[in-house]
Tab-separated table of C-alpha atoms in Angstrom:
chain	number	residue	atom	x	y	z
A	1	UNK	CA	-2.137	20.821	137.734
A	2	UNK	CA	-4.567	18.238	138.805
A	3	UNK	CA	-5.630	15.187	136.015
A	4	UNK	CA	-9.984	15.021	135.634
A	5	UNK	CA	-10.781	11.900	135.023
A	6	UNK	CA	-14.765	11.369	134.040
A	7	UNK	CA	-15.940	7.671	135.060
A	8	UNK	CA	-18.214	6.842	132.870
A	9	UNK	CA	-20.342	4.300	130.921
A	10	UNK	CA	-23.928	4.488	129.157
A	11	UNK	CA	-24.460	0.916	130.535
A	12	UNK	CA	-25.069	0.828	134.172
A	13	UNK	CA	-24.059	-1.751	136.473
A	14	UNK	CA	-20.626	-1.984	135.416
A	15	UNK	CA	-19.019	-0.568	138.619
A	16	UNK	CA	-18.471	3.005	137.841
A	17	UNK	CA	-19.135	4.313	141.027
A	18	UNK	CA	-17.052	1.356	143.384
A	19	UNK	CA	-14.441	2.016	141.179
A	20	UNK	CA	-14.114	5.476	141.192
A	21	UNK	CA	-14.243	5.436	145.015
A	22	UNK	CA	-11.174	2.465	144.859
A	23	UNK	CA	-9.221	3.689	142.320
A	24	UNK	CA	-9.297	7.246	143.939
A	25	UNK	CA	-7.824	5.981	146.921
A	26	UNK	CA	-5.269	3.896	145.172
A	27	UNK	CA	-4.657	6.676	143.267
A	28	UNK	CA	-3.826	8.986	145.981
A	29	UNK	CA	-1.847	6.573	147.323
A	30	UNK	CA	0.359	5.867	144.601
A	31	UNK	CA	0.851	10.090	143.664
A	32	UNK	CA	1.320	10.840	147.476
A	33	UNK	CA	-0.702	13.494	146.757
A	34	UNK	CA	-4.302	14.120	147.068
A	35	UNK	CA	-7.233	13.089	145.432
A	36	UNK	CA	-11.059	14.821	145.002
A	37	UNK	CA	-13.818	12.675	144.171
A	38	UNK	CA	-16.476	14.552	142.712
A	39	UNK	CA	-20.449	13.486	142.755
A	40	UNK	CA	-22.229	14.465	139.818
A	41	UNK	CA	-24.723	11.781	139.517
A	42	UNK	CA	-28.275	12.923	140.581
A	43	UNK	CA	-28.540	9.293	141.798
A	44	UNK	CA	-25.797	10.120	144.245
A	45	UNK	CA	-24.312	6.920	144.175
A	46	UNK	CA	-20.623	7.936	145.370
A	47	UNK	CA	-21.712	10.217	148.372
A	48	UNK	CA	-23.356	6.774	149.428
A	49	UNK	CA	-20.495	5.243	149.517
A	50	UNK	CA	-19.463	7.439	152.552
A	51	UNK	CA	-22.882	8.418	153.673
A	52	UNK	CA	-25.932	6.613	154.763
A	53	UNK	CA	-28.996	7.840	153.428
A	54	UNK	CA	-29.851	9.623	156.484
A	55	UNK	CA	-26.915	11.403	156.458
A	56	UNK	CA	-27.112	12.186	152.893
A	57	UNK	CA	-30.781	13.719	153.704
A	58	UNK	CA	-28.666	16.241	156.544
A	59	UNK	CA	-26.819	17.792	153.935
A	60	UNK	CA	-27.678	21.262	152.790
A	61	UNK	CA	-27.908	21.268	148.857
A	62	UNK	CA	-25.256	24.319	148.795
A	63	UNK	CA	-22.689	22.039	150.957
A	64	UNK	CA	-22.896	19.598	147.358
A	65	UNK	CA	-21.772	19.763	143.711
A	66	UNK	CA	-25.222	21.678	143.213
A	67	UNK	CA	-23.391	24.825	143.846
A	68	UNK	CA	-20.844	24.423	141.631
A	69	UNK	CA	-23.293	25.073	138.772
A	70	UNK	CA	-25.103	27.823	140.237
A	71	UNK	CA	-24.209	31.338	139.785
A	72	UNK	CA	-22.283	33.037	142.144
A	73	UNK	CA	-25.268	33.094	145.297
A	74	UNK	CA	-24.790	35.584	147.861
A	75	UNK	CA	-22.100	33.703	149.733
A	76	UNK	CA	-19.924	34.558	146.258
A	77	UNK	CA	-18.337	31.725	143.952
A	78	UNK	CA	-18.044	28.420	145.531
A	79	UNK	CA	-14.307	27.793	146.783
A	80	UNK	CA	-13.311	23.388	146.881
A	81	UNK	CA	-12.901	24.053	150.663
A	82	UNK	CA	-16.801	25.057	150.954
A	83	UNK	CA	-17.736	21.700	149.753
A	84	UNK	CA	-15.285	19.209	150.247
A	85	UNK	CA	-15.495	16.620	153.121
A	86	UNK	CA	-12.404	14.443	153.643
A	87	UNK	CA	-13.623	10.295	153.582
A	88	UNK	CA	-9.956	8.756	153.871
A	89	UNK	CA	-8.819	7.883	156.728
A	90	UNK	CA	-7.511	10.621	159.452
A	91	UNK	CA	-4.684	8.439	160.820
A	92	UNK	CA	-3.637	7.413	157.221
A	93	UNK	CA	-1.342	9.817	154.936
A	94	UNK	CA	-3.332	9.075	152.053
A	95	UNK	CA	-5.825	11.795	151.316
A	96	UNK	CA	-9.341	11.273	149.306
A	97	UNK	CA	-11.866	14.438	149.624
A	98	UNK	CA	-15.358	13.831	148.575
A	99	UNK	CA	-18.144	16.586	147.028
A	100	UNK	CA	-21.471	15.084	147.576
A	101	UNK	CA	-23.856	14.829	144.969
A	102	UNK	CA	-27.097	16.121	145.133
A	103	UNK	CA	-30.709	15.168	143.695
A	104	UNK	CA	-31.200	18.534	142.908
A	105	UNK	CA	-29.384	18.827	139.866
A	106	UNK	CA	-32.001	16.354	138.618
A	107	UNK	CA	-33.569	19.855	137.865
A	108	UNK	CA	-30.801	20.697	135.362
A	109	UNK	CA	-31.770	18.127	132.697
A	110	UNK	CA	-35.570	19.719	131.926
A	111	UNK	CA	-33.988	22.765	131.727
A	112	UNK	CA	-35.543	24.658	128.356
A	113	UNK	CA	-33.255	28.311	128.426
A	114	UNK	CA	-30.560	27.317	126.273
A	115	UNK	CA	-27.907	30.217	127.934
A	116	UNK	CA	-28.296	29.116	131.688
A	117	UNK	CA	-27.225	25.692	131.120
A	118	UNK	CA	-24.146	27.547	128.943
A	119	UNK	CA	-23.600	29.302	132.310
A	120	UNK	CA	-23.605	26.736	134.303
A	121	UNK	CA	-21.092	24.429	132.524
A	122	UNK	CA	-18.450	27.518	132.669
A	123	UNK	CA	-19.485	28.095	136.183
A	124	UNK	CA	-18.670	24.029	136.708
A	125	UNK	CA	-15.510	24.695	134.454
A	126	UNK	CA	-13.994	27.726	136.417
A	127	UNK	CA	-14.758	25.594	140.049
A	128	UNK	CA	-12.824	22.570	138.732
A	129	UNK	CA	-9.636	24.687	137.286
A	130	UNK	CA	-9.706	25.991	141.129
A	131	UNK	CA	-9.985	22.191	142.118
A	132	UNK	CA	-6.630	21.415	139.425
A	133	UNK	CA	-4.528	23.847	141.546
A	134	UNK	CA	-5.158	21.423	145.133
A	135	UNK	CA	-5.608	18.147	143.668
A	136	UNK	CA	-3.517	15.911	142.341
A	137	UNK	CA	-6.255	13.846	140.731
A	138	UNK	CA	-9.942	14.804	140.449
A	139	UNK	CA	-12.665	12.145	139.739
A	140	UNK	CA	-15.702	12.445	138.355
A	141	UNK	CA	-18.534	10.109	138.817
A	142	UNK	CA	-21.404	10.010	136.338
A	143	UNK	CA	-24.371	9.015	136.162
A	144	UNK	CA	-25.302	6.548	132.541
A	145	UNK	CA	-27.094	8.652	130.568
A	146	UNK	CA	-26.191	11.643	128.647
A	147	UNK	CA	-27.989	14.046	131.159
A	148	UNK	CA	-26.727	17.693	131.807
A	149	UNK	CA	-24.253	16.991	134.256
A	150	UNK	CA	-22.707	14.238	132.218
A	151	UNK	CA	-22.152	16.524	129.525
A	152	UNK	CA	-20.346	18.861	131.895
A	153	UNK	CA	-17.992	16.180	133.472
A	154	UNK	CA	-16.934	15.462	129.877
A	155	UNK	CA	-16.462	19.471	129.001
A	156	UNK	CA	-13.627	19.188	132.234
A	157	UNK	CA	-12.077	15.610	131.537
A	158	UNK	CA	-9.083	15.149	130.484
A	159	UNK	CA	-9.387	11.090	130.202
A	160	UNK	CA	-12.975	8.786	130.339
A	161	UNK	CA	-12.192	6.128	132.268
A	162	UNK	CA	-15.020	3.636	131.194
A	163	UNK	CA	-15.330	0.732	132.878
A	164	UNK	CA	-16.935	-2.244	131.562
A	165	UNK	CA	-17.790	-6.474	132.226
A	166	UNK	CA	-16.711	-8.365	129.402
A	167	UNK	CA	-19.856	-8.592	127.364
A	168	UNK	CA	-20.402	-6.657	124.414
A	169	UNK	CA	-22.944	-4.712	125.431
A	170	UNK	CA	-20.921	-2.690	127.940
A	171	UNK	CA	-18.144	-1.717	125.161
A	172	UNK	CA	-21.308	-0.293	123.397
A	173	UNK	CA	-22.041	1.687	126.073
A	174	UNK	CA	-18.906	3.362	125.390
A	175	UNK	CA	-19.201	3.166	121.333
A	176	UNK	CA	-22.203	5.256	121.842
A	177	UNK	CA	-20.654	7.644	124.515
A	178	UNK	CA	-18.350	8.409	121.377
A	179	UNK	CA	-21.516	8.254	118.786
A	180	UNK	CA	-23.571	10.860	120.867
A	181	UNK	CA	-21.295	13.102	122.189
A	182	UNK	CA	-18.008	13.367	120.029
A	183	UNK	CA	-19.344	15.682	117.837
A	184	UNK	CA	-19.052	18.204	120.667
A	185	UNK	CA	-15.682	16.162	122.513
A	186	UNK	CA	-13.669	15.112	119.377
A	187	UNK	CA	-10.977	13.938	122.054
A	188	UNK	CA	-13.792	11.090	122.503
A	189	UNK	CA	-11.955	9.965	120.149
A	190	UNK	CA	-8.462	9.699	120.871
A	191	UNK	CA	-8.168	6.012	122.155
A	192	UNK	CA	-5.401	7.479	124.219
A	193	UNK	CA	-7.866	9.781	125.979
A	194	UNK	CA	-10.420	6.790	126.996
A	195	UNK	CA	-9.362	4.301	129.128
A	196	UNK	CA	-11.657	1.075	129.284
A	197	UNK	CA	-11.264	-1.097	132.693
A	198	UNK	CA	-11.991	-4.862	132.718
A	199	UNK	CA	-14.131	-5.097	135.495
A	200	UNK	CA	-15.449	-8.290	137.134
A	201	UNK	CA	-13.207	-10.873	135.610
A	202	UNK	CA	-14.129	-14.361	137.797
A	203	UNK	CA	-10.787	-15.008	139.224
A	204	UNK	CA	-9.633	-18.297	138.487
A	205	UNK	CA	-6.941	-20.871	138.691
A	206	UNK	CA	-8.871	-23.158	135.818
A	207	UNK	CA	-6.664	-23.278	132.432
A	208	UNK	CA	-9.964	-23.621	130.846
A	209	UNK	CA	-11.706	-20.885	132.379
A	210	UNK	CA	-8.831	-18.741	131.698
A	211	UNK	CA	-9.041	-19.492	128.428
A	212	UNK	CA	-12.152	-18.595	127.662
A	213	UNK	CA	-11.666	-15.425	129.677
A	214	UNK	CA	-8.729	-13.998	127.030
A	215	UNK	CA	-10.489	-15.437	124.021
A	216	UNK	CA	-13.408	-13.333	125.230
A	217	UNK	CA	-11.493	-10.782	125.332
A	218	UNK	CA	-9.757	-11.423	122.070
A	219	UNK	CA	-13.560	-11.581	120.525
A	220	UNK	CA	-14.126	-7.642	121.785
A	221	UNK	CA	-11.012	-6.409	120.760
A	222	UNK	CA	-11.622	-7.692	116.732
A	223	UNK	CA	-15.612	-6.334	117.785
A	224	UNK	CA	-14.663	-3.042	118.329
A	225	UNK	CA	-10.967	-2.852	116.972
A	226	UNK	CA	-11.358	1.192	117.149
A	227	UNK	CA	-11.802	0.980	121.483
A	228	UNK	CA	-8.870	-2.106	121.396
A	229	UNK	CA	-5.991	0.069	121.860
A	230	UNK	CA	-7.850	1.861	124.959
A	231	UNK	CA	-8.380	-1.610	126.964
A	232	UNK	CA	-6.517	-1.419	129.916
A	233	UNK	CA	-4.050	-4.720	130.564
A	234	UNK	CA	-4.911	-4.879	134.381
A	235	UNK	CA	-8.408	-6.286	134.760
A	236	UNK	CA	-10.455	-5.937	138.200
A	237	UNK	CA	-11.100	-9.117	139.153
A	238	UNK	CA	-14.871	-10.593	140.698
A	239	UNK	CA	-14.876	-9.689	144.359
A	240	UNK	CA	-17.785	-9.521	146.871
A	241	UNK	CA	-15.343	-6.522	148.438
A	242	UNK	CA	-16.971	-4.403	145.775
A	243	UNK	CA	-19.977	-6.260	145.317
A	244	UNK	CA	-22.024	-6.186	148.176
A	245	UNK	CA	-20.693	-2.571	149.274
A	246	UNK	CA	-23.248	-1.342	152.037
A	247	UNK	CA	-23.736	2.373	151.915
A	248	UNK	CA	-21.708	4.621	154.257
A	249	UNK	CA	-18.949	1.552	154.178
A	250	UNK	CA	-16.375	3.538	152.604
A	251	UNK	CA	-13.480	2.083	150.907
A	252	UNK	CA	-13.526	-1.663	149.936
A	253	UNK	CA	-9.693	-1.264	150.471
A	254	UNK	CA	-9.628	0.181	153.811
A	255	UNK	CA	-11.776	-3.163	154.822
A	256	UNK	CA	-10.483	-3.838	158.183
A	257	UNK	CA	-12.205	-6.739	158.909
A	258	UNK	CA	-9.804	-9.463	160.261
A	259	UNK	CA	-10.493	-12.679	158.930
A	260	UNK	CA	-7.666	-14.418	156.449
A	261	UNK	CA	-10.424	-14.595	153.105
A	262	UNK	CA	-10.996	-11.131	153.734
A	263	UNK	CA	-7.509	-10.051	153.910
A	264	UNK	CA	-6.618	-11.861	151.249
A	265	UNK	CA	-9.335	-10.309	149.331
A	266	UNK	CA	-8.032	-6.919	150.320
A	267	UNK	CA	-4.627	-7.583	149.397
A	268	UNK	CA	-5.415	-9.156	145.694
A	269	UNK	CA	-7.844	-5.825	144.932
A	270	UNK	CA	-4.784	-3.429	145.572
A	271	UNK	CA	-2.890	-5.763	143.565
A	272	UNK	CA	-5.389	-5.244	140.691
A	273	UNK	CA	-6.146	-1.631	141.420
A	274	UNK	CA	-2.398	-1.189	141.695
A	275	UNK	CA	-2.266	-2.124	138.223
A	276	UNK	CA	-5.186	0.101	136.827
A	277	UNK	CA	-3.408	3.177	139.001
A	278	UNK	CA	-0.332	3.095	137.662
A	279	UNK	CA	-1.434	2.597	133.816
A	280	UNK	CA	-3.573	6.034	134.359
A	281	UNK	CA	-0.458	7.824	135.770
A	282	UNK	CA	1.677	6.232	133.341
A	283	UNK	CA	-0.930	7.569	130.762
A	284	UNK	CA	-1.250	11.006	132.317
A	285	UNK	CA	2.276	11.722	132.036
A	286	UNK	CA	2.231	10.504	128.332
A	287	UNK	CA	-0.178	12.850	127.367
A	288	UNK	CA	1.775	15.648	129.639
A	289	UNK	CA	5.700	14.754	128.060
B	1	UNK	CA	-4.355	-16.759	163.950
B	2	UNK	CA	-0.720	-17.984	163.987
B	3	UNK	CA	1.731	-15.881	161.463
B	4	UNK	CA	2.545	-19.762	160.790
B	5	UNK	CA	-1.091	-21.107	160.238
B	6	UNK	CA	-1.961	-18.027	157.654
B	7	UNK	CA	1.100	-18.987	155.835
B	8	UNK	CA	-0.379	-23.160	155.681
B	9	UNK	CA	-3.750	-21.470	154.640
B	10	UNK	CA	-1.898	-18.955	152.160
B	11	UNK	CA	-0.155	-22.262	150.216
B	12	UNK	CA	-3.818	-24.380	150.118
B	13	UNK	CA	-5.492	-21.163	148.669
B	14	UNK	CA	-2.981	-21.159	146.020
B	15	UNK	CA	-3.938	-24.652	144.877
B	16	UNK	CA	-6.962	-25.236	146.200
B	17	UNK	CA	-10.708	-23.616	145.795
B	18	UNK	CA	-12.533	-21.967	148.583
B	19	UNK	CA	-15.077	-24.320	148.230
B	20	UNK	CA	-12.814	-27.146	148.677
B	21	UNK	CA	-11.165	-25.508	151.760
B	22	UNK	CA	-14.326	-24.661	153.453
B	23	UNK	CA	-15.453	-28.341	152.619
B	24	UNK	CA	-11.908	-29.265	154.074
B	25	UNK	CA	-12.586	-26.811	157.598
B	26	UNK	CA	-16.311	-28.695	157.756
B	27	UNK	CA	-14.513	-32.546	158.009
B	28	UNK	CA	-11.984	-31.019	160.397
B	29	UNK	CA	-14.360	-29.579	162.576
B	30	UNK	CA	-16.125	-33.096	163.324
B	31	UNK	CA	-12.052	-34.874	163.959
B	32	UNK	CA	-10.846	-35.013	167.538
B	33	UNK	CA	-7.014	-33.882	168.166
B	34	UNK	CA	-6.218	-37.796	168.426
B	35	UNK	CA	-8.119	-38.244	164.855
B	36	UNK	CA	-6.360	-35.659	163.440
B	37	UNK	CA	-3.006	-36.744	164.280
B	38	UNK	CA	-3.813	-39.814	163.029
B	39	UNK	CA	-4.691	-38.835	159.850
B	40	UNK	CA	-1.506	-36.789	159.405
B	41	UNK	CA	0.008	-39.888	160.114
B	42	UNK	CA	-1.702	-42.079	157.847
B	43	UNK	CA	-1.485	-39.129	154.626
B	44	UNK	CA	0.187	-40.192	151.878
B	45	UNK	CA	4.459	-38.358	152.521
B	46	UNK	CA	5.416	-35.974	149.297
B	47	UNK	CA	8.588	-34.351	148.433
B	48	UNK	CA	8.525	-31.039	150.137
B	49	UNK	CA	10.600	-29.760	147.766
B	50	UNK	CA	8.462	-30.956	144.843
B	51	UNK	CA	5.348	-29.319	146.294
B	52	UNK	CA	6.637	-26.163	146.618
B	53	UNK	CA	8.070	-26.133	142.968
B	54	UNK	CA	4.465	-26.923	141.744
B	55	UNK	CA	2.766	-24.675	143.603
B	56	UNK	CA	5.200	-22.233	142.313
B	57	UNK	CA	4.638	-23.071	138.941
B	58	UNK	CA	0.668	-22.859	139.739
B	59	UNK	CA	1.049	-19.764	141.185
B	60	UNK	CA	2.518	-17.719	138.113
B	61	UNK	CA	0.174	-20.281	135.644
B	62	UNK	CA	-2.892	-18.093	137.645
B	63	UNK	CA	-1.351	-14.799	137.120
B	64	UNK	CA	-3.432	-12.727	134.307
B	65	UNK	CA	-1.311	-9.640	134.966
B	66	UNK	CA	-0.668	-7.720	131.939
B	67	UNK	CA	3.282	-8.839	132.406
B	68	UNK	CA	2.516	-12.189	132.136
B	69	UNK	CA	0.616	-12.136	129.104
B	70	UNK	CA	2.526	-9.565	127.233
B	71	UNK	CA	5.243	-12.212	127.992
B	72	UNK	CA	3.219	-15.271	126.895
B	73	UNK	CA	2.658	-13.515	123.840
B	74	UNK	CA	5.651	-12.374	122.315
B	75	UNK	CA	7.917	-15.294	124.065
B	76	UNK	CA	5.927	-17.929	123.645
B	77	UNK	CA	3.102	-16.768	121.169
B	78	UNK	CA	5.427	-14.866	118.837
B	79	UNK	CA	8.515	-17.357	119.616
B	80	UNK	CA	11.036	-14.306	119.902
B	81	UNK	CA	13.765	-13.767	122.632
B	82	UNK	CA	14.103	-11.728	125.099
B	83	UNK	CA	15.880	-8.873	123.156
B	84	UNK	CA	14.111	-9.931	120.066
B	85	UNK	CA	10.840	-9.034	121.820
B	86	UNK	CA	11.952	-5.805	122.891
B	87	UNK	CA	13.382	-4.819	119.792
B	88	UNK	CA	9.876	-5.560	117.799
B	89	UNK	CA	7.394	-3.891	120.787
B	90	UNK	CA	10.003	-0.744	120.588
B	91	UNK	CA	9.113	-0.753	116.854
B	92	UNK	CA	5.182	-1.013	117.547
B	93	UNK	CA	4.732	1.350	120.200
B	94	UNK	CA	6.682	3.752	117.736
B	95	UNK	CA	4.217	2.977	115.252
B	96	UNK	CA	1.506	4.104	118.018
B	97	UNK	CA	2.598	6.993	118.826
B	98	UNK	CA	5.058	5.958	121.868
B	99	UNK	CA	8.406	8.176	121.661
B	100	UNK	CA	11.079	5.678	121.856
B	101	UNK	CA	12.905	8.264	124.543
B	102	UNK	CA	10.348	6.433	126.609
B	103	UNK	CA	11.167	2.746	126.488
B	104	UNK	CA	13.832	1.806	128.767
B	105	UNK	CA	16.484	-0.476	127.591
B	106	UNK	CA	16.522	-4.168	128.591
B	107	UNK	CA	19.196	-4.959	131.086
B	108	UNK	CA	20.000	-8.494	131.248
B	109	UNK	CA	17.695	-11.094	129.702
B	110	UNK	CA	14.587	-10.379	132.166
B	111	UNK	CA	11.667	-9.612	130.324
B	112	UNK	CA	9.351	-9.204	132.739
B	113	UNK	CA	11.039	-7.014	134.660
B	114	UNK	CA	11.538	-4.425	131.576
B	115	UNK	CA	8.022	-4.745	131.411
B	116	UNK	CA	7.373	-3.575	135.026
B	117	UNK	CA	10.016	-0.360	133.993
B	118	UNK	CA	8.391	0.041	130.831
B	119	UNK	CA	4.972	0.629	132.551
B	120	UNK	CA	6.272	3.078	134.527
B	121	UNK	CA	6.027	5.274	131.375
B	122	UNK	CA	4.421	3.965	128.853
B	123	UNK	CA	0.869	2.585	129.961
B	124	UNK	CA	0.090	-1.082	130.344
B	125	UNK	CA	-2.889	-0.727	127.627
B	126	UNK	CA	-0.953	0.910	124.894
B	127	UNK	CA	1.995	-2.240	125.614
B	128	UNK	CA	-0.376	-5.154	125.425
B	129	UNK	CA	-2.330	-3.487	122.608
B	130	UNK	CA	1.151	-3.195	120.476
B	131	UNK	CA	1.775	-7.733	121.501
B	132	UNK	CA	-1.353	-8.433	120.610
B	133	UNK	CA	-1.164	-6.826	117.171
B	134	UNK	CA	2.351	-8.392	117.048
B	135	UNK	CA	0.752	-11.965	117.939
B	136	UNK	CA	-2.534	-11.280	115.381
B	137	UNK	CA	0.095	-10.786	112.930
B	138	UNK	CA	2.889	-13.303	113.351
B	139	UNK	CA	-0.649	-15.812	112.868
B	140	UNK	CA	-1.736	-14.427	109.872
């Protein structure tokens, strides 16, 4: 059975979406199995990670995650395989499917019937158990506010991977995640069940600036002592490979640009993605033993 | 580029910034081959040998990999050995939850390479959480 993991942070900007895409790959690569990455922000940041916004305008709103909340329409209940598009690489044995997101499910957060959106989450629920039987890992990217959708990613997850810069304000982002919604998710708060990801550490060969880096870090973890045991050791480290992502570039990883910075670049990402991968198996299999 | 070159530029990025290497490409772009020779010639001669150990020594110094500071921290930080360090993690990870069935033994005296085992099944996170307590405490 597939692992859901729900990227997510009420702060934006931290690099939920880059990540998702990155670590799904590495992911994939590292389980030999593969991996979905699922849309679910309105804003449809991930699908424009693979898509142009041209493209993204071709695709029919039933080809996206849209359906997957809808009740059965006349075509019946939506099956992964009616969705899915694969974005890895053909020639490569690593496998990373993508279901686009769509700006229709904007819709779904001014809606006032209280049982359709009850519906909907179930129908979203019995599409991603059939998504657990093909998938080795299923990602979720969210969108940072608690909107309808987010709601449902979290009613699926079994971890909330939240990634955050190492200011204050982005582990509050996740503080209130738990504030907000763990009243309905009590496994909010099981520091097992949330993993936070360092993200845009400057890398650095400068004792000093190294220093100040962990005693940062040493500053958050007495801040928020409740979120310290869910810190993940590996950090993602500054890189313009995530940075200045164009849309419809794909994977930062699969960069195949040949000059020595940039494969060096490459090669020090997987390093730290590496890292972040095999803490969330290593945590998955915890939670399974 | 040359398998040999990238290995040249490989050793300068370890010790040196990009903007020093770009600034270092920029002077070598205005040298003729006869200027450049000559200032090979004229560069102060170091110990091979020497070099390489330092950059070495740099190298791991720039490493912020949860290995290396889990190390730093309970050999250094917490002043234990190798076994000693193993013996009190084993204990905290217990404390957290962590059944001991999953922490490997240590072989040897290598620390950091029953780390990289350990994270196989017990995640990075819940490891360094369990030195840094250990650290926190051995200060107070």
């Amino acid at each position: 059975m597939g692992i859901v993991y729900a990227f997510m942070n009420l702060k934006g900007g931290v690099g939920k979406t880059t990540l998702a895409a990155n670590l799904g790959h590495e992911l994939a690569e590292q389980q030999n199995a593969p991996v979905l990455l699922i849309d679910t922000d309105p804003q449809c940041n991930l699908t424009q990670v693979f898509y142009q916004s041209d493209q993204l305008d071709r695709i029919h709103v039933d080809r996206t995650v849209y359906a997957t909340f809808k009740t059965p329409s006349q075509y019946g209940d939506p099956h992964p395989a009616d969705l899915r598009t694969t974005v890895s690489d053909p020639k490569s044995k690593v496998r990373v499917d993508l279901i686009p997101g769509s700006f229709q499910t904007l819709k779904f957060g001014v809606m006032q019937n209280g049982l359709m959106p009850m519906a909907m989450m179930q129908n979203f629920g019995s599409f991603i158990d059939q998504c657990k039987a093909e998938y080795a890992s299923i990602i979720l990217d969210t969108n940072p506010s608690s909107t309808f959708t987010t709601l449902c990613a979290l009613s699926v997850a079994d971890f909330l991977v939240a990634p955050v810069t190492l200011d204050a304000f982005s582990l509050k982002g996740i503080d209130l995640i738990r504030e907000v919604m763990s009243t309905m998710y009590p496994w909010l708060n099981n520091p097992e069940r949330v993993k936070i990801l360092l993200n845009r550490i400057p890398r650095t060969a400068d004792a000093k600036k190294r220093k100040a880096i962990d005693e940062q870090e040493k500053r958050i973890r007495q801040q928020f002592q409740n979120l310290s045991p869910s810190i993940m050791g590996d950090r993602i480290h500054e890189t313009t490979l995530l940075s200045t992502s164009e849309p419809g570039k794909g994977f930062a990883v699969r960069n195949n640009d040949w000059r020595f910075f940039t494969k060096r670049a490459v090669t020090m990402l997987k390093e730290d993605l590496a890292g972040a991968a095999t803490d969330l198996l290593a945590t998955a299999n915890n939670r399974i033993h | 580029m040359r398998k040999a070159t990238a290995q040249i530029l490989a050793n300068l990025c370890a010790s040196h910034s990009k903007r020093a290497l770009i600034g270092l490409w920029a002077d070598l772009q205005t040298l003729t081959k006869a200027e450049f020779e000559k200032a090979i010639e004229e560069a102060p001669k170091s110990n091979g040998a020497k070099n390489k150990k330092r950059g070495m020594a740099g190298a791991s110094a720039v490493s912020d990999r949860p290995a290396s500071r889990i190390t730093h921290l309970m050999l250094e930080k917490c002043d234990l050995s190798a076994s000693g360090a193993v013996e009190a993690l084993r204990e905290q990870l217990a404390t957290q939850g962590i059944a001991i069935s999953r922490i490997p033994a240590l072989r040897g005296n290598n620390f950091e390479a029953w780390l990289s085992t350990l994270f196989r099944t017990v995640p990075s996170s819940h490891v360094l959480h369990a030195a840094v307590t250990l650290a926190e405490r051995r200060v107070s």
